[in-house]
């Protein structure tokens, strides 16, 4: 039976929550309206770091790239990986600026699995009631029998609809993708989800040109953001760059072209890095740098594999986009330690 401990939060946030000894601190916070910065929830980004000032926590070994040895020596831990061993006091450096949506456990039913491209599918999941989330956020989906879950971003915009849309790309040998979603998951199957997670969200305050840079299924949260932005302002200037390696990896091109017909400010640019003939040759970052002399005043949302995200951010910075206007989400693979449920 699990034991519950009290976690006192001080610093920019002041709160007190109960957390079971087999529950991660971040999970307890987000269920109790304490919103700390968070991104991957799998110990690979370092966004959720907090300082333990009293009491002790357990956590898997943290990679030095994620949390430097100096910070670890000062008592910093990852809230998404740490469970309390006793009552604990922590200092939270900042409060999340993302909108607040309480973390929930949901059960859904797969209503459709649709092939989108080579090795990419859309999975539609009906949940019992509409999910309160922000465009750009993700859910963790439990992989049955594997004792782990994986993050997948919502591709649908927030609405009163209770169907969630996910885009999933097969990873050869992958536990969630190759050995479950692409192997045996079917319409009618039940799935367990937890969320919403993440600070990669549509900033509803900005109105300037929007540059969306996606790598592969990093298109999913950008679809949610683009559709929400265009429903709020049908004239909004939105430039979507979708980068893939091969033409066969592109998907929903016709859908995006139809959005361009309906919305005069929308531009769709498929970019193909390893073959020519379809779309623009090269990387999304290079395409953006070619298209704009300056990106001052624009806002960017960048999502996909880590190297693609880093390259796209550099291109935006080269074109003078302000760092605080660049929102990013990296689809970093989970480490084995971080993927164990709890
Ligand atoms: P694993 O069993 O985790 O990996 C198997 C092996 O492949 C491991 O050696 C691993 O290191 C390696 N590997 C894993 N991924 C890759 C990769 N991309 N390229 C090369 N090697 C790899 N994916 C989506 O398709 N759609 C999404 O919407 C999505 N959203 C995400 C949101 C967040 C915040 C994060 C962090 C990741 C997201 N991902 C998304 C990635 C996804 O969560 C899984 O990492 C991915 O589906 C692989 O899981 P798996 O269990 O099949 O593979
Ligand atoms: Fe904890 Fe990424 S949210 S390391």
Coordinates of C-alpha atoms and ligand atoms in Angstrom, one line a residue:
X1 CA 0.0 0.0 0.0
X2 CA 1.4 3.4 -0.9
X3 CA 2.1 6.0 1.8
X4 CA 1.2 9.7 1.2
X5 CA 3.6 12.5 1.9
X6 CA 3.1 16.2 2.1
X7 CA 5.0 18.3 -0.4
X8 CA 5.4 22.0 0.4
X9 CA 6.2 24.3 -2.6
X10 CA 7.9 27.6 -2.1
X11 CA 9.5 30.2 -4.4
X12 CA 7.5 31.6 -7.3
X13 CA 4.7 29.2 -6.4
X14 CA 3.4 28.7 -2.9
X15 CA 1.3 25.5 -2.4
X16 CA 1.1 22.3 -0.4
X17 CA 0.0 19.0 -2.0
X18 CA -0.2 15.4 -1.0
X19 CA 1.9 13.0 -3.1
X20 CA 2.0 9.2 -2.7
X21 CA 5.4 7.5 -2.4
X22 CA 4.9 5.9 -5.8
X23 CA 3.7 9.1 -7.5
X24 CA 5.9 11.5 -9.4
X25 CA 5.9 15.1 -7.9
X26 CA 4.9 16.6 -11.2
X27 CA 1.9 14.3 -11.5
X28 CA 0.8 15.4 -8.0
X29 CA 1.3 19.1 -8.8
X30 CA -0.7 19.1 -12.0
X31 CA -3.6 17.1 -10.5
X32 CA -3.8 19.7 -7.7
X33 CA -3.6 23.0 -9.8
X34 CA 0.1 23.6 -9.1
X35 CA 1.4 24.5 -12.5
X36 CA 5.2 24.1 -12.8
X37 CA 7.0 24.3 -16.2
X38 CA 7.0 20.9 -17.9
X39 CA 7.6 19.5 -21.3
X40 CA 8.6 15.9 -21.9
X41 CA 7.5 14.2 -18.6
X42 CA 10.1 11.5 -19.3
X43 CA 13.3 13.0 -17.9
X44 CA 14.9 14.1 -21.1
X45 CA 14.4 17.9 -21.2
X46 CA 15.1 19.3 -17.8
X47 CA 12.2 21.8 -17.9
X48 CA 10.6 20.5 -14.6
X49 CA 13.7 21.0 -12.4
X50 CA 13.0 21.9 -8.8
X51 CA 15.2 22.2 -5.7
X52 CA 14.7 20.0 -2.7
X53 CA 15.4 22.1 0.4
X54 CA 14.0 19.7 3.0
X55 CA 13.3 15.9 3.1
X56 CA 14.3 13.4 0.5
X57 CA 13.1 12.0 -2.9
X58 CA 13.9 9.0 -5.0
X59 CA 14.7 9.3 -8.7
X60 CA 16.5 7.4 -11.5
X61 CA 20.0 8.6 -12.4
X62 CA 19.7 11.8 -14.4
X63 CA 21.8 12.4 -17.5
X64 CA 24.3 15.3 -16.9
X65 CA 23.1 16.9 -20.1
X66 CA 19.6 17.2 -18.6
X67 CA 20.7 18.4 -15.2
X68 CA 24.3 19.4 -14.6
X69 CA 26.3 17.7 -11.8
X70 CA 26.5 21.2 -10.1
X71 CA 22.7 21.6 -10.0
X72 CA 22.3 18.0 -8.8
X73 CA 24.8 18.7 -6.0
X74 CA 22.8 21.8 -5.1
X75 CA 19.7 19.6 -4.6
X76 CA 17.9 20.0 -7.9
X77 CA 15.9 17.1 -9.1
X78 CA 13.4 16.5 -12.0
X79 CA 9.8 16.8 -10.7
X80 CA 8.6 14.4 -13.4
X81 CA 10.9 11.7 -12.3
X82 CA 11.0 12.1 -8.5
X83 CA 8.9 10.4 -5.9
X84 CA 8.9 11.5 -2.2
X85 CA 10.5 9.3 0.5
X86 CA 9.3 11.7 3.3
X87 CA 7.5 15.0 3.7
X88 CA 9.4 17.3 1.4
X89 CA 9.9 21.0 0.8
X90 CA 10.8 22.2 -2.7
X91 CA 11.7 25.5 -4.2
X92 CA 10.1 26.1 -7.7
X93 CA 12.2 28.5 -9.8
X94 CA 9.3 29.6 -12.0
X95 CA 5.6 29.1 -12.5
X96 CA 4.4 27.7 -15.8
X97 CA 3.1 30.4 -18.1
X98 CA 1.0 27.9 -20.0
X99 CA -2.8 27.8 -19.5
X100 CA -3.9 25.6 -16.7
X101 CA -5.6 22.3 -17.4
X102 CA -5.9 19.8 -14.6
X103 CA -4.1 16.5 -15.3
X104 CA -6.6 13.6 -15.7
X105 CA -6.7 9.9 -16.3
X106 CA -9.0 9.0 -19.2
X107 CA -10.1 5.9 -20.9
X108 CA -11.0 6.1 -24.6
X109 CA -12.0 3.8 -27.5
X110 CA -10.2 3.8 -30.8
X111 CA -12.8 4.9 -33.4
X112 CA -10.6 4.8 -36.5
X113 CA -7.0 4.2 -37.6
X114 CA -6.2 5.9 -40.9
X115 CA -3.1 5.4 -43.0
X116 CA -1.6 8.9 -43.6
X117 CA 1.7 8.1 -45.3
X118 CA 4.3 5.4 -45.4
X119 CA 4.7 4.3 -41.7
X120 CA 2.5 7.0 -40.4
X121 CA -1.1 6.6 -39.2
X122 CA -3.8 8.8 -37.6
X123 CA -5.4 7.3 -34.5
X124 CA -8.7 8.7 -33.5
X125 CA -9.8 8.0 -29.9
X126 CA -13.2 8.8 -28.5
X127 CA -13.1 9.8 -24.9
X128 CA -16.2 10.0 -22.6
X129 CA -16.2 13.8 -22.4
X130 CA -14.4 16.6 -24.2
X131 CA -10.8 17.1 -22.9
X132 CA -9.8 20.5 -21.6
X133 CA -6.4 21.2 -23.2
X134 CA -4.5 23.8 -25.1
X135 CA -3.5 23.5 -28.8
X136 CA 0.0 22.0 -28.8
X137 CA -0.3 19.7 -25.7
X138 CA 0.0 16.0 -25.6
X139 CA -1.4 12.9 -23.8
X140 CA 0.6 9.9 -22.5
X141 CA -0.9 6.7 -23.9
X142 CA -0.3 3.5 -21.9
X143 CA 1.2 0.6 -23.8
X144 CA -0.8 -2.4 -22.6
X145 CA 1.3 -5.1 -20.8
X146 CA 4.6 -3.1 -21.2
X147 CA 4.5 -1.1 -18.0
X148 CA 5.2 2.1 -19.8
X149 CA 3.5 5.0 -21.7
X150 CA 4.5 7.2 -24.5
X151 CA 3.6 10.9 -25.3
X152 CA 1.6 11.7 -28.4
X153 CA 0.4 15.2 -29.3
X154 CA -3.2 16.0 -30.1
X155 CA -3.6 17.0 -33.8
X156 CA -7.2 18.2 -33.3
X157 CA -7.8 21.8 -32.0
X158 CA -9.5 22.1 -28.5
X159 CA -13.2 22.0 -29.0
X160 CA -16.4 20.5 -27.6
X161 CA -15.8 17.4 -29.6
X162 CA -14.8 14.3 -27.6
X163 CA -12.6 12.7 -30.3
X164 CA -8.9 13.1 -30.0
X165 CA -6.7 12.8 -33.1
X166 CA -3.1 11.5 -32.9
X167 CA -0.5 11.1 -35.6
X168 CA 1.9 8.2 -35.0
X169 CA 5.1 7.3 -36.9
X170 CA 6.4 3.8 -36.7
X171 CA 9.9 3.4 -35.1
X172 CA 11.5 0.1 -36.1
X173 CA 11.4 -2.2 -33.1
X174 CA 9.6 0.4 -31.0
X175 CA 7.6 -0.8 -28.0
X176 CA 4.6 1.5 -28.5
X177 CA 4.6 1.8 -32.3
X178 CA 6.1 -1.2 -34.1
X179 CA 5.0 -3.8 -31.4
X180 CA 1.6 -2.4 -30.5
X181 CA 0.0 0.5 -32.6
X182 CA 1.2 -0.8 -36.0
X183 CA 0.9 -4.4 -34.9
X184 CA -2.3 -5.0 -33.1
X185 CA -4.2 -1.8 -32.2
X186 CA -7.6 -1.8 -33.9
X187 CA -10.8 0.2 -34.0
X188 CA -12.9 -0.7 -30.9
X189 CA -9.9 -1.2 -28.6
X190 CA -9.8 0.5 -25.3
X191 CA -6.8 2.8 -24.5
X192 CA -5.7 4.5 -21.3
X193 CA -4.5 8.1 -21.5
X194 CA -3.1 10.6 -19.1
X195 CA -2.9 14.3 -19.6
X196 CA -2.9 17.0 -20.9
X197 CA 0.9 17.6 -20.5
X198 CA 3.4 20.2 -21.7
X199 CA 4.0 23.9 -22.0
X200 CA 4.3 23.8 -25.8
X201 CA 1.0 25.7 -26.4
X202 CA -0.6 28.2 -28.7
X203 CA 0.0 31.6 -27.2
X204 CA -3.4 33.3 -27.7
X205 CA -1.9 36.7 -26.9
X206 CA 0.2 37.0 -30.1
X207 CA -1.3 38.2 -33.4
X208 CA 1.8 38.6 -35.6
X209 CA 2.8 36.3 -38.5
X210 CA 3.0 32.7 -37.3
X211 CA 5.7 30.4 -38.6
X212 CA 5.1 26.7 -38.0
X213 CA 8.0 24.3 -38.5
X214 CA 7.3 20.6 -38.3
X215 CA 9.5 17.5 -38.7
X216 CA 7.5 14.3 -39.5
X217 CA 4.7 13.8 -37.0
X218 CA 5.8 17.0 -35.3
X219 CA 3.0 18.3 -37.7
X220 CA 0.4 17.0 -35.2
X221 CA 0.5 19.8 -32.6
X222 CA 1.0 22.3 -35.3
X223 CA -2.2 21.2 -37.0
X224 CA -4.0 21.8 -33.7
X225 CA -2.3 25.3 -33.3
X226 CA -2.9 26.3 -37.0
X227 CA -6.6 25.3 -37.0
X228 CA -7.2 27.1 -33.7
X229 CA -5.4 30.2 -34.9
X230 CA -7.3 30.3 -38.2
X231 CA -10.6 29.8 -36.5
X232 CA -9.9 32.7 -34.2
X233 CA -8.7 34.9 -37.1
X234 CA -9.4 33.5 -40.6
X235 CA -7.1 36.2 -42.1
X236 CA -4.1 35.4 -39.9
X237 CA -0.7 35.1 -41.7
X238 CA 0.3 31.5 -41.0
X239 CA 3.3 29.8 -42.8
X240 CA 3.4 26.0 -42.4
X241 CA 6.7 24.2 -43.3
X242 CA 6.5 20.4 -43.1
X243 CA 9.8 18.7 -43.3
X244 CA 10.3 15.0 -44.2
X245 CA 13.1 12.9 -45.6
X246 CA 11.3 11.4 -48.6
X247 CA 8.2 12.4 -50.6
X248 CA 6.4 9.2 -49.3
X249 CA 6.6 10.6 -45.8
X250 CA 4.5 13.7 -46.6
X251 CA 0.9 13.5 -45.5
X252 CA -2.3 15.6 -45.6
X253 CA -0.9 17.8 -48.3
X254 CA -4.3 18.1 -50.0
X255 CA -5.8 19.1 -46.7
X256 CA -3.3 21.9 -46.2
X257 CA -3.7 23.1 -49.8
X258 CA -7.5 23.3 -49.2
X259 CA -6.8 25.4 -46.0
X260 CA -4.7 27.7 -48.2
X261 CA -7.7 28.1 -50.6
X262 CA -10.0 29.0 -47.7
X263 CA -7.5 31.3 -45.9
X264 CA -5.6 33.8 -48.0
X265 CA -3.0 34.3 -45.3
X266 CA -2.1 30.6 -45.1
X267 CA 0.9 29.2 -46.9
X268 CA 1.9 25.5 -47.0
X269 CA 5.5 24.5 -47.8
X270 CA 6.3 20.8 -47.9
X271 CA 10.1 20.3 -47.7
X272 CA 11.9 17.1 -48.6
X273 CA 15.5 16.7 -47.6
X274 CA 16.6 13.4 -49.3
X275 CA 15.1 13.5 -52.7
X276 CA 14.0 16.0 -55.3
X277 CA 10.9 16.3 -57.4
X278 CA 8.2 16.8 -54.8
X279 CA 8.1 19.9 -52.5
X280 CA 11.1 22.1 -51.8
X281 CA 14.4 20.3 -51.5
X282 CA 16.2 20.7 -48.2
X283 CA 15.4 21.4 -44.6
X284 CA 12.6 23.5 -43.1
X285 CA 15.0 25.9 -41.4
X286 CA 16.8 26.6 -44.8
X287 CA 13.4 27.2 -46.5
X288 CA 12.4 29.7 -43.8
X289 CA 15.7 31.5 -44.0
X290 CA 15.3 31.7 -47.8
X291 CA 11.8 33.0 -47.6
X292 CA 12.2 35.8 -45.0
X293 CA 14.7 38.6 -44.8
X294 CA 13.6 39.2 -41.2
X295 CA 11.3 37.4 -38.7
X296 CA 11.2 40.3 -36.3
X297 CA 7.7 40.4 -34.9
X298 CA 6.8 36.9 -35.9
X299 CA 6.1 33.9 -33.6
X300 CA 7.4 30.4 -34.3
X301 CA 6.2 27.0 -33.2
X302 CA 8.8 24.3 -33.9
X303 CA 8.2 20.5 -33.3
X304 CA 9.8 17.3 -34.3
X305 CA 13.1 15.3 -33.9
X306 CA 15.7 17.1 -31.7
X307 CA 18.2 17.9 -34.5
X308 CA 15.4 19.3 -36.8
X309 CA 14.2 21.5 -33.9
X310 CA 17.7 22.8 -33.2
X311 CA 18.3 23.6 -36.9
X312 CA 14.9 25.4 -37.3
X313 CA 15.5 27.5 -34.1
X314 CA 18.9 28.6 -35.4
X315 CA 17.3 29.7 -38.7
X316 CA 14.7 31.7 -36.9
X317 CA 17.3 33.4 -34.7
X318 CA 19.4 34.1 -37.8
X319 CA 16.4 36.0 -39.1
X320 CA 16.2 38.0 -35.9
X321 CA 13.2 36.3 -34.3
X322 CA 13.1 37.1 -30.6
X323 CA 14.0 34.0 -28.5
X324 CA 10.9 34.4 -26.4
X325 CA 8.7 34.1 -29.5
X326 CA 10.1 30.7 -30.4
X327 CA 8.1 27.8 -28.9
X328 CA 9.6 24.4 -29.3
X329 CA 8.8 20.7 -28.6
X330 CA 11.4 18.0 -29.1
X331 CA 10.2 14.4 -29.8
X332 CA 13.2 13.0 -27.9
X333 CA 12.9 9.2 -27.5
X334 CA 12.3 8.1 -23.9
X335 CA 15.2 6.6 -22.0
X336 CA 14.6 3.1 -20.6
X337 CA 14.8 4.4 -17.0
X338 CA 12.4 7.3 -17.6
X339 CA 9.8 5.1 -19.3
X340 CA 8.9 3.0 -16.3
X341 CA 5.4 3.9 -15.1
X342 CA 4.8 5.5 -11.7
Ligands
LIG1 P1 11.0 2.9 -28.2 O1 10.7 1.5 -27.8 O2 10.9 4.0 -27.2 O3 12.3 3.0 -29.0 C1 12.9 1.9 -29.7 C2 14.3 2.3 -30.2 O4 14.2 3.3 -31.2 C3 15.1 2.9 -29.0 O5 16.4 2.5 -29.2 C4 14.9 4.4 -29.3 O6 16.0 5.2 -28.7 C5 14.8 4.5 -30.8 N1 14.0 5.6 -31.2 C6 12.8 6.0 -30.7 N2 12.3 7.0 -31.4 C7 13.1 7.2 -32.4 C8 13.1 8.1 -33.5 N3 12.1 9.0 -33.7 N4 14.1 8.0 -34.4 C9 15.1 7.1 -34.2 N5 15.2 6.2 -33.2 C10 14.2 6.3 -32.3 N6 5.7 10.6 -31.8 C11 4.7 10.5 -32.8 O7 4.8 9.7 -33.7 N7 3.7 11.4 -32.8 C12 3.5 12.3 -31.8 O8 2.6 13.1 -31.8 C13 4.5 12.4 -30.7 N8 4.5 13.3 -29.7 C14 5.5 13.3 -28.8 C15 5.4 14.3 -27.8 C16 6.5 14.4 -26.9 C17 6.4 15.5 -25.8 C18 7.6 13.5 -27.0 C19 8.7 13.6 -26.0 C20 7.6 12.5 -27.9 C21 6.6 12.4 -28.9 N9 6.6 11.4 -29.8 C22 5.6 11.4 -30.8 C23 7.6 10.3 -29.8 C24 6.9 9.1 -29.1 O9 6.5 9.5 -27.8 C25 7.8 7.9 -29.0 O10 9.0 8.2 -28.5 C26 7.9 7.2 -30.4 O11 6.6 6.9 -30.9 C27 8.7 5.9 -30.2 O12 8.1 5.1 -29.2 P2 8.3 3.5 -29.2 O13 7.9 3.0 -27.9 O14 7.7 2.9 -30.4 O15 9.9 3.3 -29.4
LIG2 FE1 10.8 16.6 -16.6 FE2 11.2 17.0 -19.2 S1 9.4 17.5 -18.0 S2 12.6 16.3 -17.7

